Every structure is written in structure tokens, then in C-alpha cells.
PDB file of C-alpha atoms in Angstrom:
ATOM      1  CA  UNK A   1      -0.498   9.487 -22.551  1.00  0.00           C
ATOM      2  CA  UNK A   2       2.337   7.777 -20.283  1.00  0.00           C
ATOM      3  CA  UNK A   3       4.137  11.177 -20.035  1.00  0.00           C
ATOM      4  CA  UNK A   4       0.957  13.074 -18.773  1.00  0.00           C
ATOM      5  CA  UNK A   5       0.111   9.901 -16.165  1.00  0.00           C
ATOM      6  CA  UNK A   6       3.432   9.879 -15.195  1.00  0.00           C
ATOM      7  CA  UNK A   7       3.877  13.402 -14.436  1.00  0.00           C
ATOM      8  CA  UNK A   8       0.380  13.445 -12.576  1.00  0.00           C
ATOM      9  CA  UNK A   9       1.573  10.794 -10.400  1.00  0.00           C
ATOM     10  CA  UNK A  10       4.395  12.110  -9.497  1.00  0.00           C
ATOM     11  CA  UNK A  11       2.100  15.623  -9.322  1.00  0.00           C
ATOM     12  CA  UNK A  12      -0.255  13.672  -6.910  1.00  0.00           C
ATOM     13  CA  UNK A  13       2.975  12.291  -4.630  1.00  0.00           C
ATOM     14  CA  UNK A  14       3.585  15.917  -3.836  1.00  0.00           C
ATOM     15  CA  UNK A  15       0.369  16.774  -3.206  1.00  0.00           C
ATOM     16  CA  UNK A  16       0.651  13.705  -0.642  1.00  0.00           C
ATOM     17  CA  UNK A  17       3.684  14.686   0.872  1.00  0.00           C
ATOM     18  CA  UNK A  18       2.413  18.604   1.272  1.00  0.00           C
ATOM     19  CA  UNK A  19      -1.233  17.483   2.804  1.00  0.00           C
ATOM     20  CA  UNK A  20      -3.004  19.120   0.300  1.00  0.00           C
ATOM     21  CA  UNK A  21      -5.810  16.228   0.201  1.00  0.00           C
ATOM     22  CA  UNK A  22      -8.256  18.292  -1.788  1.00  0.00           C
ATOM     23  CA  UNK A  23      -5.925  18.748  -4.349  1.00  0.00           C
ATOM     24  CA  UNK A  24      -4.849  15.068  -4.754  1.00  0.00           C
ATOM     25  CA  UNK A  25      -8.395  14.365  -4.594  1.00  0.00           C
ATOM     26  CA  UNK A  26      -8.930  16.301  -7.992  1.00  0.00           C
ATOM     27  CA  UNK A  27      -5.114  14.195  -9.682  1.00  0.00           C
ATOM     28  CA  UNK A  28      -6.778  11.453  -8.319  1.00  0.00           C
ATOM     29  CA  UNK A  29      -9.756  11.172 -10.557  1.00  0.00           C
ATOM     30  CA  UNK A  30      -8.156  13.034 -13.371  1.00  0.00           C
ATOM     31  CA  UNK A  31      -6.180  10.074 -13.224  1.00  0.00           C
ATOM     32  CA  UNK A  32      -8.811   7.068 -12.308  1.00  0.00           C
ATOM     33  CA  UNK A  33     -11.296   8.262 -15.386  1.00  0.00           C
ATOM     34  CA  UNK A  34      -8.120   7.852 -17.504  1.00  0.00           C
ATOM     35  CA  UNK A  35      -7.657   3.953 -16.813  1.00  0.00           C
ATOM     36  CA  UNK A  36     -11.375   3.282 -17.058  1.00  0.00           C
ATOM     37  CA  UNK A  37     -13.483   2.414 -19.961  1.00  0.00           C
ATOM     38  CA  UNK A  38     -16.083   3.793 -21.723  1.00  0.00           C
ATOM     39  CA  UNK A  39     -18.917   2.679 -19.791  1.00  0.00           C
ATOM     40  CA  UNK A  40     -16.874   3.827 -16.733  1.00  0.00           C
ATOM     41  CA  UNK A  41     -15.278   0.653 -15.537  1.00  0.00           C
ATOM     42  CA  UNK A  42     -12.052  -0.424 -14.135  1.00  0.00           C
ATOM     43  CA  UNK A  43      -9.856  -0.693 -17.184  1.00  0.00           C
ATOM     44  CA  UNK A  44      -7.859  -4.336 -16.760  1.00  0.00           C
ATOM     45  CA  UNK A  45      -5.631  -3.905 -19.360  1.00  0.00           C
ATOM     46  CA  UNK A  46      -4.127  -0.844 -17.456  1.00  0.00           C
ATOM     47  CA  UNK A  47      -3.881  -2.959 -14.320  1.00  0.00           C
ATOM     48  CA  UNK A  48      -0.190  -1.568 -13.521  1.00  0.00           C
ATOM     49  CA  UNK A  49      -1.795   1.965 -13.401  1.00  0.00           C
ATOM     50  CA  UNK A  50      -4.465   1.193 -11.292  1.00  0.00           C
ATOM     51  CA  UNK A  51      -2.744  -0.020  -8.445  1.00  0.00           C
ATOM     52  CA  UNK A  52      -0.455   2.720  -8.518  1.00  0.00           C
ATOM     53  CA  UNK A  53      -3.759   5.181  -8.568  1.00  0.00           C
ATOM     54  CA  UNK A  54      -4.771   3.032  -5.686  1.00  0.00           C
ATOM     55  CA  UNK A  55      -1.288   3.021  -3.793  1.00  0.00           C
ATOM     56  CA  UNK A  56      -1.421   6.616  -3.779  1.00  0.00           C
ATOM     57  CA  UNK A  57      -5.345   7.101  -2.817  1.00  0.00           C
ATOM     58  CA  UNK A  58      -4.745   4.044   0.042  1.00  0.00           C
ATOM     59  CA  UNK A  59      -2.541   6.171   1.455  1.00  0.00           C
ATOM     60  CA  UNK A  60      -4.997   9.464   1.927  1.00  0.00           C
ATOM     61  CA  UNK A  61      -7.301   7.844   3.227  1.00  0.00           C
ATOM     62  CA  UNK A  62      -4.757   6.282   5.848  1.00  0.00           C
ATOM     63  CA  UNK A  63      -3.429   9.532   6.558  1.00  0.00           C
ATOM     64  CA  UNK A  64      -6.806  11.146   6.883  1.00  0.00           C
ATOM     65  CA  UNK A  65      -8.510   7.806   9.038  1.00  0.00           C
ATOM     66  CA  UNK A  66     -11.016   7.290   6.173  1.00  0.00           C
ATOM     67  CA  UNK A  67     -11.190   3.553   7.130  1.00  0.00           C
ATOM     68  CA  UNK A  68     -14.739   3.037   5.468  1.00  0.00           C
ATOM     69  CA  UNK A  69     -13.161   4.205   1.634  1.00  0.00           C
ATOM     70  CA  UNK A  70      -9.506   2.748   2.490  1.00  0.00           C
ATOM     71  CA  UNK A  71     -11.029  -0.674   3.082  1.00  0.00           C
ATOM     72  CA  UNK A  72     -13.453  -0.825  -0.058  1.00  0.00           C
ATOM     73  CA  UNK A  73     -10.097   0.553  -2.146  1.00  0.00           C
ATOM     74  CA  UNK A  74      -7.960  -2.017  -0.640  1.00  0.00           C
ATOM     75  CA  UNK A  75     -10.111  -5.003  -1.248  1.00  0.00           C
ATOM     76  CA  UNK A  76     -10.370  -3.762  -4.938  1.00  0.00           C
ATOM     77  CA  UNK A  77      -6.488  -3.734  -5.520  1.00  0.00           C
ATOM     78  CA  UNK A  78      -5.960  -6.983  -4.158  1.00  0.00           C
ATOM     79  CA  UNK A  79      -8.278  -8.064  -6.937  1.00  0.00           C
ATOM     80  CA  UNK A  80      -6.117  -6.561  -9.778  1.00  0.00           C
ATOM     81  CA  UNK A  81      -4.503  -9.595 -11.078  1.00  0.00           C
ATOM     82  CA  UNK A  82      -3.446  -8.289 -14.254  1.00  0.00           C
ATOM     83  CA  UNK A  83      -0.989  -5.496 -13.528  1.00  0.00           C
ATOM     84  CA  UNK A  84       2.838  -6.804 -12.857  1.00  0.00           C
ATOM     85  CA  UNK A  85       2.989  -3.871 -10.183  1.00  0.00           C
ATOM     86  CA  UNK A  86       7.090  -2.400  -8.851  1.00  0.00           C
ATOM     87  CA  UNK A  87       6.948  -3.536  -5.590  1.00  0.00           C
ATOM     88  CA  UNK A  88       7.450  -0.582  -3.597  1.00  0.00           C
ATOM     89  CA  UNK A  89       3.808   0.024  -5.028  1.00  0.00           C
ATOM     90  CA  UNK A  90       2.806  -3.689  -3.407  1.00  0.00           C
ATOM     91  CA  UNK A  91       4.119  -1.926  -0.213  1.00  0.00           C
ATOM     92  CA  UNK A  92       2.274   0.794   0.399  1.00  0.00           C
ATOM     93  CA  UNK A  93      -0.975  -1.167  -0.447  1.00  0.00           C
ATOM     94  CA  UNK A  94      -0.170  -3.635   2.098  1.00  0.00           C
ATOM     95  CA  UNK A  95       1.413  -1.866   5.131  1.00  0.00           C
ATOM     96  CA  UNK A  96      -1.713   0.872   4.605  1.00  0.00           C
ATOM     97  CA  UNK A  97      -3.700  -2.594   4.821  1.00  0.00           C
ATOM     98  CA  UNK A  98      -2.021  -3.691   7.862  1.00  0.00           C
ATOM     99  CA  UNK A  99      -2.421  -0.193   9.181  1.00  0.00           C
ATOM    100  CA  UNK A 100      -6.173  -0.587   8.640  1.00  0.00           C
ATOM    101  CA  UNK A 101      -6.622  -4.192   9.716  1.00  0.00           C
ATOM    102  CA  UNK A 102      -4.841  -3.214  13.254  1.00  0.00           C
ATOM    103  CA  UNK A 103      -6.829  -0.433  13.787  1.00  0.00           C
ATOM    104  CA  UNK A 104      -9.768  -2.966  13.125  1.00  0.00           C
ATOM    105  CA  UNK A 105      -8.168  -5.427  15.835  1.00  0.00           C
ATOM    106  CA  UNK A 106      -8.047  -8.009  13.063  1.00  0.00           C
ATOM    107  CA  UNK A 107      -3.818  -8.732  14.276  1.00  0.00           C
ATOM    108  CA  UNK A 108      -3.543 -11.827  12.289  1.00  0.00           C
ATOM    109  CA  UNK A 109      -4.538 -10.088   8.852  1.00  0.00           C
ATOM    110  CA  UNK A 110      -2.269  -7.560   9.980  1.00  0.00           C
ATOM    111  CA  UNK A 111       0.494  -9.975  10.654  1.00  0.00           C
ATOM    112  CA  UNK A 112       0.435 -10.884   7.091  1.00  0.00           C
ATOM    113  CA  UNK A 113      -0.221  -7.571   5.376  1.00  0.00           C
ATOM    114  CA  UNK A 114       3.054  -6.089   7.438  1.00  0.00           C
ATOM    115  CA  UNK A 115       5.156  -9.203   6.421  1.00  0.00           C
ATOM    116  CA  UNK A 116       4.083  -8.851   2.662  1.00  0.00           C
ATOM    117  CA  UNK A 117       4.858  -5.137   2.435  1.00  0.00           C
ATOM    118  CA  UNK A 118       8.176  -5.939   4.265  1.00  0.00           C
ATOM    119  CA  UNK A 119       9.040  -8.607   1.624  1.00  0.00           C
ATOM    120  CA  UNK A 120       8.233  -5.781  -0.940  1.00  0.00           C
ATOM    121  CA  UNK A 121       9.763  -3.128   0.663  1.00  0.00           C
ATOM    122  CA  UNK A 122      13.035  -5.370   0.893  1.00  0.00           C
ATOM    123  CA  UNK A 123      12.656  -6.325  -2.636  1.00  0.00           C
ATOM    124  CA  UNK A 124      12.641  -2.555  -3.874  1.00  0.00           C
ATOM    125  CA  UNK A 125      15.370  -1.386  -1.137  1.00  0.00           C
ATOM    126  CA  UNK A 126      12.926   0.865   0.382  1.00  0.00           C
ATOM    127  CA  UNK A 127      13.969   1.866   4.018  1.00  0.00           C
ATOM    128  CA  UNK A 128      10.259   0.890   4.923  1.00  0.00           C
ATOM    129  CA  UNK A 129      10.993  -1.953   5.113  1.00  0.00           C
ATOM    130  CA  UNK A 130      12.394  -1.577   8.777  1.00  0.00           C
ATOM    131  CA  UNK A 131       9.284   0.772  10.365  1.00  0.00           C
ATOM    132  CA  UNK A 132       7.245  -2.498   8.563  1.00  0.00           C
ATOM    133  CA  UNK A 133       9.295  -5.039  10.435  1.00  0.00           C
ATOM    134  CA  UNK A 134       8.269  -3.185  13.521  1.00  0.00           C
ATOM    135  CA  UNK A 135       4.614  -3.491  12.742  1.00  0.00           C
ATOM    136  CA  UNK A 136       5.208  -7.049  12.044  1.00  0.00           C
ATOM    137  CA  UNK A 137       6.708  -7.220  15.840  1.00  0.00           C
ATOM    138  CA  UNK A 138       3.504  -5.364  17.162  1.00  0.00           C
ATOM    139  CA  UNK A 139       1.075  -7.162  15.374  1.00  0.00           C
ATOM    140  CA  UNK A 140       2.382 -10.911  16.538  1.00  0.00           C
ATOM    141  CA  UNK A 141       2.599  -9.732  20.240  1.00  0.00           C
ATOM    142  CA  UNK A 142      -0.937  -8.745  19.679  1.00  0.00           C
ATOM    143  CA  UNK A 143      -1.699 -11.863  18.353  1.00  0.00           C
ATOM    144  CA  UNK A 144       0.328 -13.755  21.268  1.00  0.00           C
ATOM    145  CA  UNK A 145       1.983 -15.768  18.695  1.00  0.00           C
ATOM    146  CA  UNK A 146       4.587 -17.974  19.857  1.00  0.00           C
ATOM    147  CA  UNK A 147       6.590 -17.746  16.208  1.00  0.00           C
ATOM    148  CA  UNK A 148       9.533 -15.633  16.100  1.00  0.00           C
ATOM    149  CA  UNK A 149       9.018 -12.957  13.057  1.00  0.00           C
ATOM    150  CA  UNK A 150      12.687 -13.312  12.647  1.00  0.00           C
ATOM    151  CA  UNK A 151      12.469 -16.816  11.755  1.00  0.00           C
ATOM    152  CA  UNK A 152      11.437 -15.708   8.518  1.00  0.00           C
ATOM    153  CA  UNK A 153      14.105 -16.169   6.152  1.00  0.00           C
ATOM    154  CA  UNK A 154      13.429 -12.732   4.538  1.00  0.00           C
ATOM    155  CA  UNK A 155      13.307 -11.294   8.434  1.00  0.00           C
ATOM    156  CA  UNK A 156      16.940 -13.070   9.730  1.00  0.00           C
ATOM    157  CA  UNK A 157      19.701 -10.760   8.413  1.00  0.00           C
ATOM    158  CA  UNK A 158      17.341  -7.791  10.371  1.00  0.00           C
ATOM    159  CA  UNK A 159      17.308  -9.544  13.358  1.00  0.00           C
ATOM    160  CA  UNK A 160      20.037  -7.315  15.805  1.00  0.00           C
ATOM    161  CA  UNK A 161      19.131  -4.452  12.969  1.00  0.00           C
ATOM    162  CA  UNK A 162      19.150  -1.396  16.091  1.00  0.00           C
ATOM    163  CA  UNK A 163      16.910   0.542  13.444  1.00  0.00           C
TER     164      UNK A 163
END
């Protein structure tokens, strides 16, 4: 059972990476109807699962500007509290969040999705974590904040970063 949901993740990634959304679509809820229970719910036990289902499905629907299904799927992650998600997971859900919330003009909710999927970007080692910290930079001009992002203590060693 965690060989086959591995496998389709990973199966699903590629899909993702190729553009073949139709295809993903299908892994997708192969893989949704197999963390749900009987009666077709959300399955809390396999929270760790779900959010990486909804990682990957956050980010079609970024890539394909599906902003009514990426914000209804985003809320619902945010609400898994039982999964002890890898945080490169954590940052995908929250810099597609950030993506979302800019495009919605909402900078401040943006401002703290991009500096949450930095932190977990950072965390896992992932080189998002530097096209995040740019986000970060956009989103508190936007919000014509007077706080430095690099006062952060988690933003400071990136601060003359030329990346």
C-alpha cells in the first residue's frame, strides 16, 4: 500500500514536470480515493498523505491559473492538523498560497505564506528557498512595509545572497 502510493506520487511528479495535467488528474484521484474513508471522507489518520496529494494538486492548479479549485484545496490543507508533513511538502503548499493570495492582491497574506515556505524550503535545503525570498521582497514592497524581510533571523545569512 505505501509502495504503490509512493510510486504514484512520484508517477504524478512526472506527470507535473511533463504538463500532462490530464494525466495527473487521473494519479490524482487514484490517489485521493485511497486516503479517504468509506463514506468518502478525508481520511485523518493518513494526514501525511493528504497533504502531499494536495502539494502536488496545489501546484496544477497554480500552473494552470485554476484559482477558484487552488483556493478551496489550500484552505483544506491548512486544516490537516494531523499529518507531521517533510517540509519541502509545507513549501509548495505555501509559496502556491502566496502565489494565489498575490494574484488576489491580498500582499499581506502573501507576505506570510512566502516567508513560511521560505522557512520550509530552508529547513529541507531546497534551492526554493531563494526564488521564495524574492516573493517575500515583492510582496512587502507591495504592502509598503517599512520592515526589512532580512531582519528575519531565518532571512539574515541571505541578505547580500546575489541569487
Amino acid at each position: 500500500d505505501r509502495l504503490w502510493f509512493k510510486t504514484n506520487t512520484k508517477l504524478g511528479k512526472l506527470y507535473y514536470d511533463r504538463g500532462d495535467f490530464n494525466k495527473l488528474a487521473k494519479i490524482l484521484k487514484q490517489l485521493h480515493q485511497s486516503c479517504q474513508t468509506d463514506d468518502g471522507e478525508d481520511d485523518l489518520k493518513k494526514g501525511t498523505q493528504l497533504l502531499e496529494i494536495y502539494a502536488l494538486e496545489i501546484q496544477m492548479y497554480t500552473a494552470q491559473k485554476n484559482n477558484k479549485k487552488l483556493k478551496t484545496l489550500y484552505e483544506q490543507s491548512l486544516h490537516i492538523k494531523s499529518a507531521i508533513p517533510h517540509p519541502l511538502i509545507m513549501g509548495v503548499i505555501r509559496e502556491c498560497g502566496g502565489k494565489m493570495h498575490l494574484r488576489e492582491g491580498e500582499f499581506e497574506k502573501a507576505h506570510t505564506d512566502f516567508f513560511e515556505a521560505f522557512k520550509n524550503y530552508d529547513e529541507s535545503g531546497s534551492p526554493r528557498r531563494t526564488t521564495c525570498l524574492k516573493y517575500l521582497v515583492l510582496a512587502n514592497m507591495l504592502m509598503k512595509s517599512g520592515i526589512n524581510p532580512f531582519d528575519s533571523q531565518e532571512a539574515k545569512p541571505y541578505k547580500n545572497d546575489p541569487g
